[in-house]
Amino acid sequence: MTDKRAEFSLSYEQVGDGAATLITISGELDLGSVSELEQALDRASAQGGSLALDLTALRFMDSSGLRAVLLSNERFNADGRRLAIAVGDDSPVHKLFSMAGIEERLPLFSTRQDALTFAEGAAE
Amino acid sequence: MEVGNRSTSEPVRIDLPVDSDSVAAARHWAGDYADRVGAPREDVELAVSEAVTNSVVHAFPEASAGGTISLVAEVSGSSLLLAVSDDGVGMRPNPDGDGLGFGLPLIASVTEQYGVEKATDGGSVMTMRFRRGEVR
């Protein structure tokens, strides 16, 4: 029987009249689910524009997710594009970024809307 | 198995195949046990997730070779002891890795004590200690 706690879901949409991509993920992000996120990040990178990544509904994330987010941030920055990441307040994901000591290296936001506003603003 | 406030317990064990789905299975198993014995579930889940990921990614370079990852948990006084072992190739330098290397530092952040040893069969054993009755 599948443990529902591990269920991972991802949605991908264009926002801001197509100038930005919004990827929303929920459930648990680890080695078993990160490939789906990586594929979505590759797609957003190829699509152009900025990216908002909503992690606020994640129940769990480990270093597999950290790696995917960091590498994507480097790629977007190298292309002169912005990646905005919504992590919530005092969430497991926010705590993980803090523990890893990389909060200052990434554009983290409390809410999905704040991340979208930043991403769409950078896309103008 | 209920442990509650008992200061010792018989070890409990789970064996898992070497695949990416085992990371979540191990994490949930360990997290449920942590809840029963009053250890910090979030810390245990993260540490086990990192330890099992290390085994899956690094200890079995030949994906078709099979292998087993085992977890053993027990209560010892005010601590939860967890051991994650594999029968893989052991720890080796990985020059082709991307070197982000968050796994061990994250384990260090959430455990009272941890260590890695070479297993007698050539694999590795990571042992971790968590304090019971504390929530970070």
PDB file of C-alpha atoms in Angstrom:
ATOM      1  CA  MET A   1       0.000   0.000   0.000  1.00  0.00           C
ATOM      2  CA  THR A   2       1.440   3.366  -0.995  1.00  0.00           C
ATOM      3  CA  ASP A   3       2.136   5.681   1.925  1.00  0.00           C
ATOM      4  CA  LYS A   4       0.190   8.808   1.098  1.00  0.00           C
ATOM      5  CA  ARG A   5       2.692  10.952   2.957  1.00  0.00           C
ATOM      6  CA  ALA A   6       5.148  10.487   0.120  1.00  0.00           C
ATOM      7  CA  GLU A   7       2.739  11.614  -2.569  1.00  0.00           C
ATOM      8  CA  PHE A   8       4.341  14.338  -4.606  1.00  0.00           C
ATOM      9  CA  SER A   9       2.507  16.581  -7.018  1.00  0.00           C
ATOM     10  CA  LEU A  10       3.667  19.332  -9.325  1.00  0.00           C
ATOM     11  CA  SER A  11       1.844  21.921 -11.383  1.00  0.00           C
ATOM     12  CA  TYR A  12       3.380  24.051 -14.110  1.00  0.00           C
ATOM     13  CA  GLU A  13       1.796  27.200 -15.484  1.00  0.00           C
ATOM     14  CA  GLN A  14       2.601  30.413 -17.245  1.00  0.00           C
ATOM     15  CA  VAL A  15       1.726  33.623 -15.412  1.00  0.00           C
ATOM     16  CA  GLY A  16       2.095  37.319 -16.048  1.00  0.00           C
ATOM     17  CA  ASP A  17       0.993  37.043 -19.667  1.00  0.00           C
ATOM     18  CA  GLY A  18       3.542  34.307 -20.176  1.00  0.00           C
ATOM     19  CA  ALA A  19       6.526  36.283 -18.945  1.00  0.00           C
ATOM     20  CA  ALA A  20       7.013  34.062 -15.915  1.00  0.00           C
ATOM     21  CA  THR A  21       6.587  30.409 -15.040  1.00  0.00           C
ATOM     22  CA  LEU A  22       5.041  29.224 -11.775  1.00  0.00           C
ATOM     23  CA  ILE A  23       5.950  25.740 -10.522  1.00  0.00           C
ATOM     24  CA  THR A  24       3.992  24.601  -7.481  1.00  0.00           C
ATOM     25  CA  ILE A  25       4.940  21.435  -5.649  1.00  0.00           C
ATOM     26  CA  SER A  26       3.422  19.662  -2.669  1.00  0.00           C
ATOM     27  CA  GLY A  27       3.922  16.496  -0.676  1.00  0.00           C
ATOM     28  CA  GLU A  28       7.469  15.341  -0.073  1.00  0.00           C
ATOM     29  CA  LEU A  29      10.545  16.157  -2.166  1.00  0.00           C
ATOM     30  CA  ASP A  30      13.402  13.660  -2.001  1.00  0.00           C
ATOM     31  CA  LEU A  31      15.468  11.384  -4.224  1.00  0.00           C
ATOM     32  CA  GLY A  32      12.324   9.563  -5.318  1.00  0.00           C
ATOM     33  CA  SER A  33      10.484  12.676  -6.508  1.00  0.00           C
ATOM     34  CA  VAL A  34      13.183  15.193  -7.403  1.00  0.00           C
ATOM     35  CA  SER A  35      13.483  14.064 -11.028  1.00  0.00           C
ATOM     36  CA  GLU A  36       9.983  15.380 -11.710  1.00  0.00           C
ATOM     37  CA  LEU A  37      10.977  18.782 -10.321  1.00  0.00           C
ATOM     38  CA  GLU A  38      14.230  18.735 -12.297  1.00  0.00           C
ATOM     39  CA  GLN A  39      12.324  18.085 -15.508  1.00  0.00           C
ATOM     40  CA  ALA A  40       9.992  20.999 -14.764  1.00  0.00           C
ATOM     41  CA  LEU A  41      12.956  23.261 -13.985  1.00  0.00           C
ATOM     42  CA  ASP A  42      14.590  22.243 -17.275  1.00  0.00           C
ATOM     43  CA  ARG A  43      11.367  23.056 -19.081  1.00  0.00           C
ATOM     44  CA  ALA A  44      11.140  26.476 -17.415  1.00  0.00           C
ATOM     45  CA  SER A  45      14.760  27.169 -18.251  1.00  0.00           C
ATOM     46  CA  ALA A  46      14.147  26.364 -21.901  1.00  0.00           C
ATOM     47  CA  GLN A  47      10.932  28.383 -21.922  1.00  0.00           C
ATOM     48  CA  GLY A  48      12.615  31.656 -21.042  1.00  0.00           C
ATOM     49  CA  GLY A  49      11.457  34.340 -18.654  1.00  0.00           C
ATOM     50  CA  SER A  50      11.612  34.253 -14.883  1.00  0.00           C
ATOM     51  CA  LEU A  51      10.479  31.532 -12.533  1.00  0.00           C
ATOM     52  CA  ALA A  52       8.511  31.433  -9.297  1.00  0.00           C
ATOM     53  CA  LEU A  53       8.858  28.192  -7.356  1.00  0.00           C
ATOM     54  CA  ASP A  54       6.205  27.616  -4.666  1.00  0.00           C
ATOM     55  CA  LEU A  55       7.447  25.239  -1.978  1.00  0.00           C
ATOM     56  CA  THR A  56       4.977  26.346   0.715  1.00  0.00           C
ATOM     57  CA  ALA A  57       2.892  23.172   0.476  1.00  0.00           C
ATOM     58  CA  LEU A  58       5.819  20.808   0.863  1.00  0.00           C
ATOM     59  CA  ARG A  59       5.620  18.659   3.969  1.00  0.00           C
ATOM     60  CA  PHE A  60       9.237  17.547   3.623  1.00  0.00           C
ATOM     61  CA  MET A  61      12.346  18.353   1.610  1.00  0.00           C
ATOM     62  CA  ASP A  62      15.916  17.104   1.902  1.00  0.00           C
ATOM     63  CA  SER A  63      19.218  17.848   0.193  1.00  0.00           C
ATOM     64  CA  SER A  64      18.008  16.330  -3.093  1.00  0.00           C
ATOM     65  CA  GLY A  65      15.603  19.250  -3.340  1.00  0.00           C
ATOM     66  CA  LEU A  66      18.219  21.734  -2.129  1.00  0.00           C
ATOM     67  CA  ARG A  67      20.548  20.627  -4.882  1.00  0.00           C
ATOM     68  CA  ALA A  68      17.890  20.974  -7.585  1.00  0.00           C
ATOM     69  CA  VAL A  69      16.926  24.461  -6.403  1.00  0.00           C
ATOM     70  CA  LEU A  70      20.519  25.667  -6.081  1.00  0.00           C
ATOM     71  CA  LEU A  71      21.573  24.388  -9.491  1.00  0.00           C
ATOM     72  CA  SER A  72      18.503  25.951 -11.050  1.00  0.00           C
ATOM     73  CA  ASN A  73      19.230  29.273  -9.338  1.00  0.00           C
ATOM     74  CA  GLU A  74      22.767  29.234 -10.740  1.00  0.00           C
ATOM     75  CA  ARG A  75      21.480  28.495 -14.206  1.00  0.00           C
ATOM     76  CA  PHE A  76      18.868  31.234 -14.119  1.00  0.00           C
ATOM     77  CA  ASN A  77      21.353  33.760 -12.726  1.00  0.00           C
ATOM     78  CA  ALA A  78      23.886  32.862 -15.407  1.00  0.00           C
ATOM     79  CA  ASP A  79      21.204  33.640 -17.987  1.00  0.00           C
ATOM     80  CA  GLY A  80      20.364  36.928 -16.290  1.00  0.00           C
ATOM     81  CA  ARG A  81      16.930  35.661 -15.213  1.00  0.00           C
ATOM     82  CA  ARG A  82      15.302  35.530 -11.804  1.00  0.00           C
ATOM     83  CA  LEU A  83      14.186  32.611  -9.681  1.00  0.00           C
ATOM     84  CA  ALA A  84      11.876  33.472  -6.770  1.00  0.00           C
ATOM     85  CA  ILE A  85      11.203  30.803  -4.146  1.00  0.00           C
ATOM     86  CA  ALA A  86       8.246  30.780  -1.750  1.00  0.00           C
ATOM     87  CA  VAL A  87       9.119  28.811   1.391  1.00  0.00           C
ATOM     88  CA  GLY A  88       6.559  29.911   3.973  1.00  0.00           C
ATOM     89  CA  ASP A  89       7.327  31.044   7.506  1.00  0.00           C
ATOM     90  CA  ASP A  90       8.845  28.577   9.986  1.00  0.00           C
ATOM     91  CA  SER A  91       8.061  25.738   7.596  1.00  0.00           C
ATOM     92  CA  PRO A  92      10.164  22.556   7.313  1.00  0.00           C
ATOM     93  CA  VAL A  93      11.453  23.873   3.984  1.00  0.00           C
ATOM     94  CA  HIS A  94      12.408  27.263   5.406  1.00  0.00           C
ATOM     95  CA  LYS A  95      14.196  25.542   8.280  1.00  0.00           C
ATOM     96  CA  LEU A  96      16.100  23.381   5.830  1.00  0.00           C
ATOM     97  CA  PHE A  97      17.388  26.361   3.852  1.00  0.00           C
ATOM     98  CA  SER A  98      18.411  27.972   7.105  1.00  0.00           C
ATOM     99  CA  MET A  99      20.189  24.844   8.355  1.00  0.00           C
ATOM    100  CA  ALA A 100      22.039  24.539   5.069  1.00  0.00           C
ATOM    101  CA  GLY A 101      23.241  28.129   5.451  1.00  0.00           C
ATOM    102  CA  ILE A 102      22.051  29.200   2.025  1.00  0.00           C
ATOM    103  CA  GLU A 103      19.226  31.593   2.876  1.00  0.00           C
ATOM    104  CA  GLU A 104      21.300  34.576   1.813  1.00  0.00           C
ATOM    105  CA  ARG A 105      22.168  33.005  -1.537  1.00  0.00           C
ATOM    106  CA  LEU A 106      18.610  32.591  -2.717  1.00  0.00           C
ATOM    107  CA  PRO A 107      15.644  34.933  -3.253  1.00  0.00           C
ATOM    108  CA  LEU A 108      13.331  33.420  -0.638  1.00  0.00           C
ATOM    109  CA  PHE A 109       9.847  34.724   0.079  1.00  0.00           C
ATOM    110  CA  SER A 110       7.263  33.904   2.707  1.00  0.00           C
ATOM    111  CA  THR A 111       4.316  33.644   0.374  1.00  0.00           C
ATOM    112  CA  ARG A 112       3.545  32.443  -3.096  1.00  0.00           C
ATOM    113  CA  GLN A 113       2.201  35.892  -3.967  1.00  0.00           C
ATOM    114  CA  ASP A 114       5.379  37.642  -2.868  1.00  0.00           C
ATOM    115  CA  ALA A 115       7.444  35.257  -4.992  1.00  0.00           C
ATOM    116  CA  LEU A 116       5.158  35.823  -7.976  1.00  0.00           C
ATOM    117  CA  THR A 117       5.315  39.584  -7.579  1.00  0.00           C
ATOM    118  CA  PHE A 118       9.106  39.439  -7.557  1.00  0.00           C
ATOM    119  CA  ALA A 119       9.288  37.064 -10.523  1.00  0.00           C
ATOM    120  CA  GLU A 120       6.772  38.984 -12.605  1.00  0.00           C
ATOM    121  CA  GLY A 121       8.450  42.253 -11.711  1.00  0.00           C
ATOM    122  CA  ALA A 122      11.847  40.937 -12.771  1.00  0.00           C
ATOM    123  CA  ALA A 123      10.308  39.765 -16.030  1.00  0.00           C
ATOM    124  CA  GLU A 124       9.187  43.280 -16.966  1.00  0.00           C
TER     125      GLU A 124
ATOM    126  CA  MET B   1       5.749  -1.915  19.173  1.00  0.00           C
ATOM    127  CA  GLU B   2       4.925   0.486  21.977  1.00  0.00           C
ATOM    128  CA  VAL B   3       7.909   1.868  23.867  1.00  0.00           C
ATOM    129  CA  GLY B   4       6.489   4.917  25.603  1.00  0.00           C
ATOM    130  CA  ASN B   5       8.626   5.919  28.554  1.00  0.00           C
ATOM    131  CA  ARG B   6      10.646   2.710  28.767  1.00  0.00           C
ATOM    132  CA  SER B   7      14.380   3.428  28.987  1.00  0.00           C
ATOM    133  CA  THR B   8      15.433   0.521  26.794  1.00  0.00           C
ATOM    134  CA  SER B   9      13.854  -1.445  23.999  1.00  0.00           C
ATOM    135  CA  GLU B  10      14.609  -4.349  21.768  1.00  0.00           C
ATOM    136  CA  PRO B  11      16.032  -3.096  18.476  1.00  0.00           C
ATOM    137  CA  VAL B  12      13.627  -2.990  15.572  1.00  0.00           C
ATOM    138  CA  ARG B  13      14.774  -3.409  12.018  1.00  0.00           C
ATOM    139  CA  ILE B  14      13.651  -2.824   8.451  1.00  0.00           C
ATOM    140  CA  ASP B  15      15.402  -3.962   5.279  1.00  0.00           C
ATOM    141  CA  LEU B  16      14.829  -2.081   2.061  1.00  0.00           C
ATOM    142  CA  PRO B  17      15.892  -2.500  -1.565  1.00  0.00           C
ATOM    143  CA  VAL B  18      18.323  -0.081  -3.120  1.00  0.00           C
ATOM    144  CA  ASP B  19      16.065   2.299  -5.002  1.00  0.00           C
ATOM    145  CA  SER B  20      14.957   5.873  -4.658  1.00  0.00           C
ATOM    146  CA  ASP B  21      11.562   4.927  -3.183  1.00  0.00           C
ATOM    147  CA  SER B  22      13.348   3.436  -0.186  1.00  0.00           C
ATOM    148  CA  VAL B  23      14.341   6.929   0.954  1.00  0.00           C
ATOM    149  CA  ALA B  24      10.728   7.804   1.780  1.00  0.00           C
ATOM    150  CA  ALA B  25       9.984   4.340   3.172  1.00  0.00           C
ATOM    151  CA  ALA B  26      12.949   4.562   5.532  1.00  0.00           C
ATOM    152  CA  ARG B  27      12.103   8.105   6.541  1.00  0.00           C
ATOM    153  CA  HIS B  28       8.490   7.280   7.400  1.00  0.00           C
ATOM    154  CA  TRP B  29       9.446   4.133   9.293  1.00  0.00           C
ATOM    155  CA  ALA B  30      11.999   6.016  11.352  1.00  0.00           C
ATOM    156  CA  GLY B  31       9.688   8.999  11.847  1.00  0.00           C
ATOM    157  CA  ASP B  32       6.891   6.778  13.144  1.00  0.00           C
ATOM    158  CA  TYR B  33       9.307   5.127  15.565  1.00  0.00           C
ATOM    159  CA  ALA B  34      10.572   8.527  16.706  1.00  0.00           C
ATOM    160  CA  ASP B  35       7.003   9.577  17.478  1.00  0.00           C
ATOM    161  CA  ARG B  36       6.465   6.477  19.603  1.00  0.00           C
ATOM    162  CA  VAL B  37       9.603   7.030  21.667  1.00  0.00           C
ATOM    163  CA  GLY B  38       9.393  10.815  22.021  1.00  0.00           C
ATOM    164  CA  ALA B  39      12.270  11.727  19.729  1.00  0.00           C
ATOM    165  CA  PRO B  40      12.047  14.748  17.357  1.00  0.00           C
ATOM    166  CA  ARG B  41      10.319  13.402  14.294  1.00  0.00           C
ATOM    167  CA  GLU B  42      11.410  16.127  11.847  1.00  0.00           C
ATOM    168  CA  ASP B  43      15.072  15.713  12.797  1.00  0.00           C
ATOM    169  CA  VAL B  44      14.924  11.939  12.541  1.00  0.00           C
ATOM    170  CA  GLU B  45      13.161  12.077   9.182  1.00  0.00           C
ATOM    171  CA  LEU B  46      15.725  14.468   7.731  1.00  0.00           C
ATOM    172  CA  ALA B  47      18.728  12.541   9.020  1.00  0.00           C
ATOM    173  CA  VAL B  48      17.429   9.199   7.800  1.00  0.00           C
ATOM    174  CA  SER B  49      16.480  10.672   4.439  1.00  0.00           C
ATOM    175  CA  GLU B  50      20.017  11.974   4.014  1.00  0.00           C
ATOM    176  CA  ALA B  51      21.672   8.763   5.187  1.00  0.00           C
ATOM    177  CA  VAL B  52      19.608   6.497   2.954  1.00  0.00           C
ATOM    178  CA  THR B  53      20.037   8.843  -0.005  1.00  0.00           C
ATOM    179  CA  ASN B  54      23.803   8.625   0.507  1.00  0.00           C
ATOM    180  CA  SER B  55      23.617   4.854   0.367  1.00  0.00           C
ATOM    181  CA  VAL B  56      21.399   4.721  -2.701  1.00  0.00           C
ATOM    182  CA  VAL B  57      23.429   7.293  -4.630  1.00  0.00           C
ATOM    183  CA  HIS B  58      26.986   6.398  -3.648  1.00  0.00           C
ATOM    184  CA  ALA B  59      27.196   2.866  -2.297  1.00  0.00           C
ATOM    185  CA  PHE B  60      25.842   1.015  -5.303  1.00  0.00           C
ATOM    186  CA  PRO B  61      27.494   2.301  -8.495  1.00  0.00           C
ATOM    187  CA  GLU B  62      26.332  -0.763 -10.422  1.00  0.00           C
ATOM    188  CA  ALA B  63      22.596  -0.145 -10.471  1.00  0.00           C
ATOM    189  CA  SER B  64      21.819  -3.681 -11.563  1.00  0.00           C
ATOM    190  CA  ALA B  65      23.763  -5.304  -8.728  1.00  0.00           C
ATOM    191  CA  GLY B  66      20.931  -5.142  -6.180  1.00  0.00           C
ATOM    192  CA  GLY B  67      21.769  -4.733  -2.537  1.00  0.00           C
ATOM    193  CA  THR B  68      20.075  -3.967   0.732  1.00  0.00           C
ATOM    194  CA  ILE B  69      19.809  -0.959   2.992  1.00  0.00           C
ATOM    195  CA  SER B  70      18.941  -1.760   6.592  1.00  0.00           C
ATOM    196  CA  LEU B  71      17.758   0.430   9.426  1.00  0.00           C
ATOM    197  CA  VAL B  72      17.899  -0.546  13.069  1.00  0.00           C
ATOM    198  CA  ALA B  73      16.322   1.580  15.775  1.00  0.00           C
ATOM    199  CA  GLU B  74      16.409   1.229  19.536  1.00  0.00           C
ATOM    200  CA  VAL B  75      15.922   3.237  22.657  1.00  0.00           C
ATOM    201  CA  SER B  76      18.820   3.571  25.041  1.00  0.00           C
ATOM    202  CA  GLY B  77      18.139   5.661  28.092  1.00  0.00           C
ATOM    203  CA  SER B  78      17.291   9.187  27.007  1.00  0.00           C
ATOM    204  CA  SER B  79      18.369   8.551  23.418  1.00  0.00           C
ATOM    205  CA  LEU B  80      17.031   7.082  20.229  1.00  0.00           C
ATOM    206  CA  LEU B  81      19.773   5.230  18.363  1.00  0.00           C
ATOM    207  CA  LEU B  82      19.431   4.702  14.630  1.00  0.00           C
ATOM    208  CA  ALA B  83      21.819   2.798  12.398  1.00  0.00           C
ATOM    209  CA  VAL B  84      21.608   2.906   8.606  1.00  0.00           C
ATOM    210  CA  SER B  85      23.744   0.275   6.941  1.00  0.00           C
ATOM    211  CA  ASP B  86      24.256  -0.965   3.440  1.00  0.00           C
ATOM    212  CA  ASP B  87      26.106  -3.818   1.776  1.00  0.00           C
ATOM    213  CA  GLY B  88      27.476  -1.620  -0.982  1.00  0.00           C
ATOM    214  CA  VAL B  89      30.963  -0.569  -1.942  1.00  0.00           C
ATOM    215  CA  GLY B  90      31.589   1.639   1.073  1.00  0.00           C
ATOM    216  CA  MET B  91      32.503   5.317   1.088  1.00  0.00           C
ATOM    217  CA  ARG B  92      34.680   6.370  -1.781  1.00  0.00           C
ATOM    218  CA  PRO B  93      35.674   9.726  -3.241  1.00  0.00           C
ATOM    219  CA  ASN B  94      33.316  10.735  -6.030  1.00  0.00           C
ATOM    220  CA  PRO B  95      35.192  12.990  -8.457  1.00  0.00           C
ATOM    221  CA  ASP B  96      32.218  13.035 -10.817  1.00  0.00           C
ATOM    222  CA  GLY B  97      29.773  14.274  -8.208  1.00  0.00           C
ATOM    223  CA  ASP B  98      28.552  17.852  -8.185  1.00  0.00           C
ATOM    224  CA  GLY B  99      30.063  18.208  -4.741  1.00  0.00           C
ATOM    225  CA  LEU B 100      27.232  20.127  -3.142  1.00  0.00           C
ATOM    226  CA  GLY B 101      27.608  17.773  -0.189  1.00  0.00           C
ATOM    227  CA  PHE B 102      24.797  18.884   2.104  1.00  0.00           C
ATOM    228  CA  GLY B 103      23.999  15.426   3.400  1.00  0.00           C
ATOM    229  CA  LEU B 104      26.507  14.951   6.211  1.00  0.00           C
ATOM    230  CA  PRO B 105      26.346  18.546   7.467  1.00  0.00           C
ATOM    231  CA  LEU B 106      22.559  18.286   7.690  1.00  0.00           C
ATOM    232  CA  ILE B 107      22.875  15.029   9.618  1.00  0.00           C
ATOM    233  CA  ALA B 108      25.335  16.750  11.915  1.00  0.00           C
ATOM    234  CA  SER B 109      22.860  19.597  12.460  1.00  0.00           C
ATOM    235  CA  VAL B 110      20.000  17.417  13.631  1.00  0.00           C
ATOM    236  CA  THR B 111      21.753  14.679  15.599  1.00  0.00           C
ATOM    237  CA  GLU B 112      23.326  14.655  19.053  1.00  0.00           C
ATOM    238  CA  GLN B 113      26.031  12.391  17.717  1.00  0.00           C
ATOM    239  CA  TYR B 114      26.739  10.572  14.478  1.00  0.00           C
ATOM    240  CA  GLY B 115      29.431   8.396  12.961  1.00  0.00           C
ATOM    241  CA  VAL B 116      30.248   6.344   9.883  1.00  0.00           C
ATOM    242  CA  GLU B 117      32.080   3.047  10.003  1.00  0.00           C
ATOM    243  CA  LYS B 118      33.166   0.487   7.504  1.00  0.00           C
ATOM    244  CA  ALA B 119      30.974  -2.594   7.786  1.00  0.00           C
ATOM    245  CA  THR B 120      32.515  -6.061   7.893  1.00  0.00           C
ATOM    246  CA  ASP B 121      30.988  -6.927   4.526  1.00  0.00           C
ATOM    247  CA  GLY B 122      32.518  -3.867   2.863  1.00  0.00           C
ATOM    248  CA  GLY B 123      29.520  -1.587   3.098  1.00  0.00           C
ATOM    249  CA  SER B 124      28.988   1.274   5.519  1.00  0.00           C
ATOM    250  CA  VAL B 125      27.133   1.826   8.753  1.00  0.00           C
ATOM    251  CA  MET B 126      25.990   5.275   9.797  1.00  0.00           C
ATOM    252  CA  THR B 127      24.934   5.538  13.416  1.00  0.00           C
ATOM    253  CA  MET B 128      22.939   8.469  14.732  1.00  0.00           C
ATOM    254  CA  ARG B 129      21.803   9.485  18.189  1.00  0.00           C
ATOM    255  CA  PHE B 130      18.791  11.666  18.906  1.00  0.00           C
ATOM    256  CA  ARG B 131      17.683  12.947  22.253  1.00  0.00           C
ATOM    257  CA  ARG B 132      14.270  11.858  23.362  1.00  0.00           C
ATOM    258  CA  GLY B 133      11.800  14.292  24.793  1.00  0.00           C
ATOM    259  CA  GLU B 134      13.161  17.346  22.923  1.00  0.00           C
ATOM    260  CA  VAL B 135      11.573  19.184  20.002  1.00  0.00           C
ATOM    261  CA  ARG B 136      13.773  21.586  17.987  1.00  0.00           C
TER     262      ARG B 136
END
